[in-house]
PDB file of C-alpha atoms in Angstrom:
ATOM      1  CA  MET F   1       0.000   0.000   0.000  1.00 89.00           C
ATOM      2  CA  GLY F   2       1.335   3.412  -0.980  1.00 95.00           C
ATOM      3  CA  LYS F   3       2.083   6.234   1.397  1.00 97.00           C
ATOM      4  CA  LEU F   4       1.152   9.856   0.735  1.00 98.00           C
ATOM      5  CA  ILE F   5       2.987  12.779   2.348  1.00 98.00           C
ATOM      6  CA  PHE F   6       1.797  16.339   1.670  1.00 98.00           C
ATOM      7  CA  VAL F   7       3.972  19.443   2.039  1.00 98.00           C
ATOM      8  CA  THR F   8       2.279  22.804   1.631  1.00 98.00           C
ATOM      9  CA  GLY F   9       3.060  26.432   2.382  1.00 97.00           C
ATOM     10  CA  GLY F  10       3.516  29.818   0.801  1.00 93.00           C
ATOM     11  CA  SER F  11       5.915  30.816  -1.949  1.00 87.00           C
ATOM     12  CA  ARG F  12       9.563  30.411  -0.964  1.00 88.00           C
ATOM     13  CA  SER F  13       8.563  28.813   2.349  1.00 94.00           C
ATOM     14  CA  GLY F  14      10.928  25.866   1.850  1.00 95.00           C
ATOM     15  CA  LYS F  15       8.352  23.336   0.612  1.00 96.00           C
ATOM     16  CA  SER F  16      10.438  21.804  -2.157  1.00 93.00           C
ATOM     17  CA  SER F  17      13.591  21.649  -0.045  1.00 93.00           C
ATOM     18  CA  TYR F  18      11.745  19.926   2.758  1.00 97.00           C
ATOM     19  CA  GLY F  19      10.105  17.467   0.373  1.00 96.00           C
ATOM     20  CA  LEU F  20      13.554  16.580  -0.972  1.00 94.00           C
ATOM     21  CA  GLU F  21      14.844  16.159   2.589  1.00 95.00           C
ATOM     22  CA  ILE F  22      12.069  13.687   3.372  1.00 97.00           C
ATOM     23  CA  ALA F  23      12.808  11.766   0.174  1.00 96.00           C
ATOM     24  CA  LYS F  24      16.565  11.671   0.803  1.00 94.00           C
ATOM     25  CA  SER F  25      15.973  10.094   4.224  1.00 94.00           C
ATOM     26  CA  ASN F  26      14.430   7.049   2.523  1.00 92.00           C
ATOM     27  CA  SER F  27      16.638   4.317   1.078  1.00 89.00           C
ATOM     28  CA  MET F  28      14.415   3.503  -1.931  1.00 92.00           C
ATOM     29  CA  ASP F  29      15.198   4.743  -5.451  1.00 94.00           C
ATOM     30  CA  LYS F  30      14.014   8.286  -6.141  1.00 96.00           C
ATOM     31  CA  LEU F  31      11.894   9.799  -8.886  1.00 96.00           C
ATOM     32  CA  PHE F  32      11.151  13.500  -9.262  1.00 94.00           C
ATOM     33  CA  ILE F  33       7.999  14.390 -11.184  1.00 95.00           C
ATOM     34  CA  ALA F  34       8.015  18.028 -12.266  1.00 90.00           C
ATOM     35  CA  THR F  35       4.703  19.533 -13.341  1.00 91.00           C
ATOM     36  CA  CYS F  36       6.294  22.735 -14.601  1.00 78.00           C
ATOM     37  CA  ILE F  37       6.963  22.936 -18.297  1.00 74.00           C
ATOM     38  CA  PRO F  38       8.879  26.240 -18.502  1.00 70.00           C
ATOM     39  CA  GLU F  39       7.704  28.603 -21.197  1.00 74.00           C
ATOM     40  CA  ASP F  40       9.894  31.643 -20.544  1.00 78.00           C
ATOM     41  CA  GLU F  41      13.481  32.422 -19.551  1.00 85.00           C
ATOM     42  CA  GLU F  42      12.699  33.353 -15.957  1.00 82.00           C
ATOM     43  CA  MET F  43      10.877  30.043 -15.389  1.00 73.00           C
ATOM     44  CA  ARG F  44      13.699  28.104 -17.068  1.00 76.00           C
ATOM     45  CA  LYS F  45      16.100  29.641 -14.527  1.00 80.00           C
ATOM     46  CA  ARG F  46      13.818  28.595 -11.659  1.00 75.00           C
ATOM     47  CA  VAL F  47      13.628  25.048 -13.034  1.00 69.00           C
ATOM     48  CA  LEU F  48      17.419  24.923 -13.344  1.00 75.00           C
ATOM     49  CA  LEU F  49      17.808  25.909  -9.687  1.00 74.00           C
ATOM     50  CA  HIS F  50      15.372  23.162  -8.698  1.00 71.00           C
ATOM     51  CA  GLN F  51      17.277  20.629 -10.816  1.00 71.00           C
ATOM     52  CA  GLN F  52      20.558  21.607  -9.172  1.00 73.00           C
ATOM     53  CA  SER F  53      19.049  21.098  -5.706  1.00 72.00           C
ATOM     54  CA  ARG F  54      18.555  17.361  -6.137  1.00 73.00           C
ATOM     55  CA  PRO F  55      21.080  14.578  -6.685  1.00 77.00           C
ATOM     56  CA  SER F  56      21.871  13.766 -10.312  1.00 81.00           C
ATOM     57  CA  SER F  57      21.197  10.086  -9.544  1.00 84.00           C
ATOM     58  CA  TRP F  58      17.479  10.811  -9.289  1.00 88.00           C
ATOM     59  CA  ASN F  59      15.340  10.171 -12.341  1.00 89.00           C
ATOM     60  CA  THR F  60      13.181  13.090 -13.448  1.00 88.00           C
ATOM     61  CA  ILE F  61       9.984  13.149 -15.482  1.00 92.00           C
ATOM     62  CA  GLU F  62       8.541  16.452 -16.677  1.00 88.00           C
ATOM     63  CA  VAL F  63       4.816  16.055 -17.131  1.00 91.00           C
ATOM     64  CA  ASN F  64       1.557  17.881 -16.700  1.00 82.00           C
ATOM     65  CA  GLU F  65      -1.377  16.664 -18.737  1.00 85.00           C
ATOM     66  CA  GLU F  66      -0.221  13.034 -18.498  1.00 92.00           C
ATOM     67  CA  LEU F  67       0.356  13.163 -14.723  1.00 95.00           C
ATOM     68  CA  VAL F  68      -2.362  10.632 -13.867  1.00 95.00           C
ATOM     69  CA  SER F  69      -1.081   8.022 -16.331  1.00 96.00           C
ATOM     70  CA  VAL F  70       2.559   8.569 -15.331  1.00 96.00           C
ATOM     71  CA  LEU F  71       1.700   8.154 -11.651  1.00 97.00           C
ATOM     72  CA  SER F  72      -0.287   4.992 -12.411  1.00 96.00           C
ATOM     73  CA  LYS F  73       2.813   3.470 -13.973  1.00 97.00           C
ATOM     74  CA  GLU F  74       5.439   4.741 -11.535  1.00 97.00           C
ATOM     75  CA  THR F  75       3.590   4.053  -8.257  1.00 97.00           C
ATOM     76  CA  ALA F  76       3.536   0.345  -9.142  1.00 97.00           C
ATOM     77  CA  LYS F  77       7.254   0.358  -8.270  1.00 96.00           C
ATOM     78  CA  ASP F  78       9.086   0.567  -4.939  1.00 96.00           C
ATOM     79  CA  LEU F  79      10.086   4.230  -5.210  1.00 96.00           C
ATOM     80  CA  VAL F  80      10.037   7.507  -3.374  1.00 97.00           C
ATOM     81  CA  ILE F  81       8.397   9.993  -5.695  1.00 98.00           C
ATOM     82  CA  VAL F  82       8.483  13.755  -5.209  1.00 97.00           C
ATOM     83  CA  LEU F  83       5.713  15.462  -7.175  1.00 97.00           C
ATOM     84  CA  ASP F  84       6.449  19.178  -7.425  1.00 94.00           C
ATOM     85  CA  CYS F  85       3.985  20.768  -7.645  1.00 92.00           C
ATOM     86  CA  LEU F  86       0.245  20.219  -7.467  1.00 97.00           C
ATOM     87  CA  THR F  87      -0.473  23.941  -7.869  1.00 96.00           C
ATOM     88  CA  LEU F  88       1.161  24.102 -11.303  1.00 93.00           C
ATOM     89  CA  PHE F  89      -0.783  21.000 -12.351  1.00 96.00           C
ATOM     90  CA  VAL F  90      -4.041  22.670 -11.257  1.00 97.00           C
ATOM     91  CA  SER F  91      -3.240  25.980 -12.973  1.00 94.00           C
ATOM     92  CA  ALA F  92      -2.301  24.264 -16.250  1.00 93.00           C
ATOM     93  CA  ARG F  93      -5.522  22.240 -16.181  1.00 95.00           C
ATOM     94  CA  LEU F  94      -7.558  25.394 -15.554  1.00 95.00           C
ATOM     95  CA  ILE F  95      -5.813  27.318 -18.335  1.00 92.00           C
ATOM     96  CA  ASN F  96      -6.367  24.381 -20.718  1.00 93.00           C
ATOM     97  CA  GLY F  97     -10.116  24.581 -20.102  1.00 95.00           C
ATOM     98  CA  ASP F  98     -10.781  21.894 -17.487  1.00 96.00           C
ATOM     99  CA  ASP F  99     -13.572  22.878 -15.119  1.00 96.00           C
ATOM    100  CA  GLU F 100     -13.422  22.625 -11.332  1.00 97.00           C
ATOM    101  CA  LYS F 101     -15.271  19.299 -11.213  1.00 98.00           C
ATOM    102  CA  LEU F 102     -12.821  17.650 -13.623  1.00 98.00           C
ATOM    103  CA  ILE F 103      -9.749  19.082 -11.876  1.00 98.00           C
ATOM    104  CA  ARG F 104     -10.972  17.901  -8.476  1.00 98.00           C
ATOM    105  CA  HIS F 105     -11.720  14.478  -9.964  1.00 98.00           C
ATOM    106  CA  LYS F 106      -8.168  14.240 -11.336  1.00 97.00           C
ATOM    107  CA  VAL F 107      -6.721  15.121  -7.930  1.00 98.00           C
ATOM    108  CA  GLU F 108      -8.932  12.496  -6.261  1.00 98.00           C
ATOM    109  CA  GLU F 109      -7.660  10.042  -8.870  1.00 98.00           C
ATOM    110  CA  ILE F 110      -4.058  10.978  -8.026  1.00 98.00           C
ATOM    111  CA  VAL F 111      -4.687  10.294  -4.317  1.00 98.00           C
ATOM    112  CA  ASN F 112      -6.321   6.929  -5.106  1.00 98.00           C
ATOM    113  CA  ILE F 113      -3.464   5.912  -7.402  1.00 98.00           C
ATOM    114  CA  VAL F 114      -0.921   6.679  -4.676  1.00 98.00           C
ATOM    115  CA  LYS F 115      -2.906   4.845  -1.994  1.00 97.00           C
ATOM    116  CA  ASN F 116      -3.247   1.760  -4.209  1.00 97.00           C
ATOM    117  CA  GLY F 117       0.383   1.788  -5.346  1.00 97.00           C
ATOM    118  CA  ARG F 118       3.630   0.707  -3.711  1.00 97.00           C
ATOM    119  CA  SER F 119       5.497   4.017  -3.669  1.00 98.00           C
ATOM    120  CA  THR F 120       5.883   6.708  -1.068  1.00 98.00           C
ATOM    121  CA  VAL F 121       4.750   9.899  -2.788  1.00 98.00           C
ATOM    122  CA  ILE F 122       5.534  13.371  -1.488  1.00 98.00           C
ATOM    123  CA  ILE F 123       3.253  15.980  -3.041  1.00 98.00           C
ATOM    124  CA  ILE F 124       4.301  19.633  -2.851  1.00 98.00           C
ATOM    125  CA  SER F 125       1.690  22.384  -3.228  1.00 98.00           C
ATOM    126  CA  ASN F 126       1.326  26.102  -2.610  1.00 96.00           C
ATOM    127  CA  GLU F 127      -1.096  27.351  -0.011  1.00 96.00           C
ATOM    128  CA  VAL F 128      -2.531  30.184  -2.088  1.00 93.00           C
ATOM    129  CA  GLY F 129      -5.575  31.093  -0.012  1.00 88.00           C
ATOM    130  CA  MET F 130      -3.761  33.102   2.650  1.00 87.00           C
ATOM    131  CA  GLY F 131      -2.903  36.140   0.536  1.00 82.00           C
ATOM    132  CA  LEU F 132      -4.837  38.910  -1.093  1.00 86.00           C
ATOM    133  CA  ILE F 133      -8.108  38.173  -2.832  1.00 90.00           C
ATOM    134  CA  PRO F 134      -7.298  38.103  -6.558  1.00 92.00           C
ATOM    135  CA  ASP F 135      -8.746  41.018  -8.508  1.00 94.00           C
ATOM    136  CA  ASN F 136     -10.021  38.904 -11.400  1.00 94.00           C
ATOM    137  CA  LYS F 137     -12.357  35.956 -11.895  1.00 94.00           C
ATOM    138  CA  LEU F 138      -9.680  33.522 -13.157  1.00 93.00           C
ATOM    139  CA  GLY F 139      -7.433  34.303 -10.192  1.00 94.00           C
ATOM    140  CA  ARG F 140     -10.254  33.748  -7.700  1.00 95.00           C
ATOM    141  CA  GLU F 141     -11.302  30.554  -9.462  1.00 96.00           C
ATOM    142  CA  PHE F 142      -7.714  29.254  -9.370  1.00 96.00           C
ATOM    143  CA  ARG F 143      -7.332  30.113  -5.676  1.00 96.00           C
ATOM    144  CA  ASP F 144     -10.563  28.297  -4.811  1.00 96.00           C
ATOM    145  CA  ILE F 145      -9.828  25.193  -6.885  1.00 97.00           C
ATOM    146  CA  ALA F 146      -6.252  24.975  -5.567  1.00 97.00           C
ATOM    147  CA  GLY F 147      -7.618  25.191  -2.009  1.00 97.00           C
ATOM    148  CA  PHE F 148     -10.125  22.398  -2.625  1.00 98.00           C
ATOM    149  CA  CYS F 149      -7.433  20.240  -4.266  1.00 98.00           C
ATOM    150  CA  ASN F 150      -5.082  20.801  -1.318  1.00 98.00           C
ATOM    151  CA  GLN F 151      -7.891  19.647   0.990  1.00 98.00           C
ATOM    152  CA  ILE F 152      -8.345  16.466  -1.063  1.00 98.00           C
ATOM    153  CA  VAL F 153      -4.626  15.641  -0.886  1.00 98.00           C
ATOM    154  CA  ALA F 154      -4.372  16.490   2.819  1.00 98.00           C
ATOM    155  CA  ALA F 155      -7.372  14.290   3.638  1.00 98.00           C
ATOM    156  CA  GLY F 156      -5.757  11.333   1.841  1.00 98.00           C
ATOM    157  CA  SER F 157      -2.288  11.863   3.325  1.00 98.00           C
ATOM    158  CA  GLU F 158      -0.735   9.998   6.218  1.00 98.00           C
ATOM    159  CA  GLU F 159       1.460  13.017   6.984  1.00 98.00           C
ATOM    160  CA  VAL F 160       0.935  16.722   6.260  1.00 98.00           C
ATOM    161  CA  TYR F 161       3.512  19.472   6.790  1.00 98.00           C
ATOM    162  CA  PHE F 162       2.918  23.210   6.636  1.00 98.00           C
ATOM    163  CA  MET F 163       6.053  25.212   5.883  1.00 98.00           C
ATOM    164  CA  VAL F 164       6.585  28.636   7.441  1.00 96.00           C
ATOM    165  CA  SER F 165       9.832  30.517   6.769  1.00 96.00           C
ATOM    166  CA  GLY F 166      11.722  27.292   6.147  1.00 96.00           C
ATOM    167  CA  ILE F 167      10.373  25.595   9.259  1.00 98.00           C
ATOM    168  CA  PRO F 168       8.206  22.487   8.845  1.00 98.00           C
ATOM    169  CA  MET F 169       5.183  22.230  11.102  1.00 98.00           C
ATOM    170  CA  LYS F 170       3.713  18.736  11.182  1.00 98.00           C
ATOM    171  CA  ILE F 171      -0.055  19.151  11.191  1.00 98.00           C
ATOM    172  CA  LYS F 172      -1.125  15.544  10.516  1.00 98.00           C
ATOM    173  CA  GLY F 173       0.348  12.133  11.217  1.00 94.00           C
TER     174      GLY F 173
END
């Protein structure tokens, strides 16, 4: 049976670093699933920094739309998988025209795949609901859907960590 660990927090709170720390403490082979497909120079630089922060021995898969099928395949193995990040998956789905019901269904599917697999999966996500209320409909819709998706993952997780200024606070498990 798979294990799900959820790490959430604000931007630059240390979520990804902490997720990597958890993964490194496990002796199983590692897989990093990146949901960010960089489309501009600034994002390519961010991705490069993320790549440099993990050991070169880790396998990496860059995926977004195919995330559910990739997880189905990879969680059948004895691995530690870091999925970074759920928020980018949700935003890409929203921008590509998926409605809230479909996005939430896909996240529920992700949780079920992990629970029925053999891997330990660490999902990283931004906690976007603690800032300003977005000034446009798409921004508010994204914030709401991301919040609901975070709740789905947290409910299905054995452990949940909330990152504040680089400090992990264990809030479940």
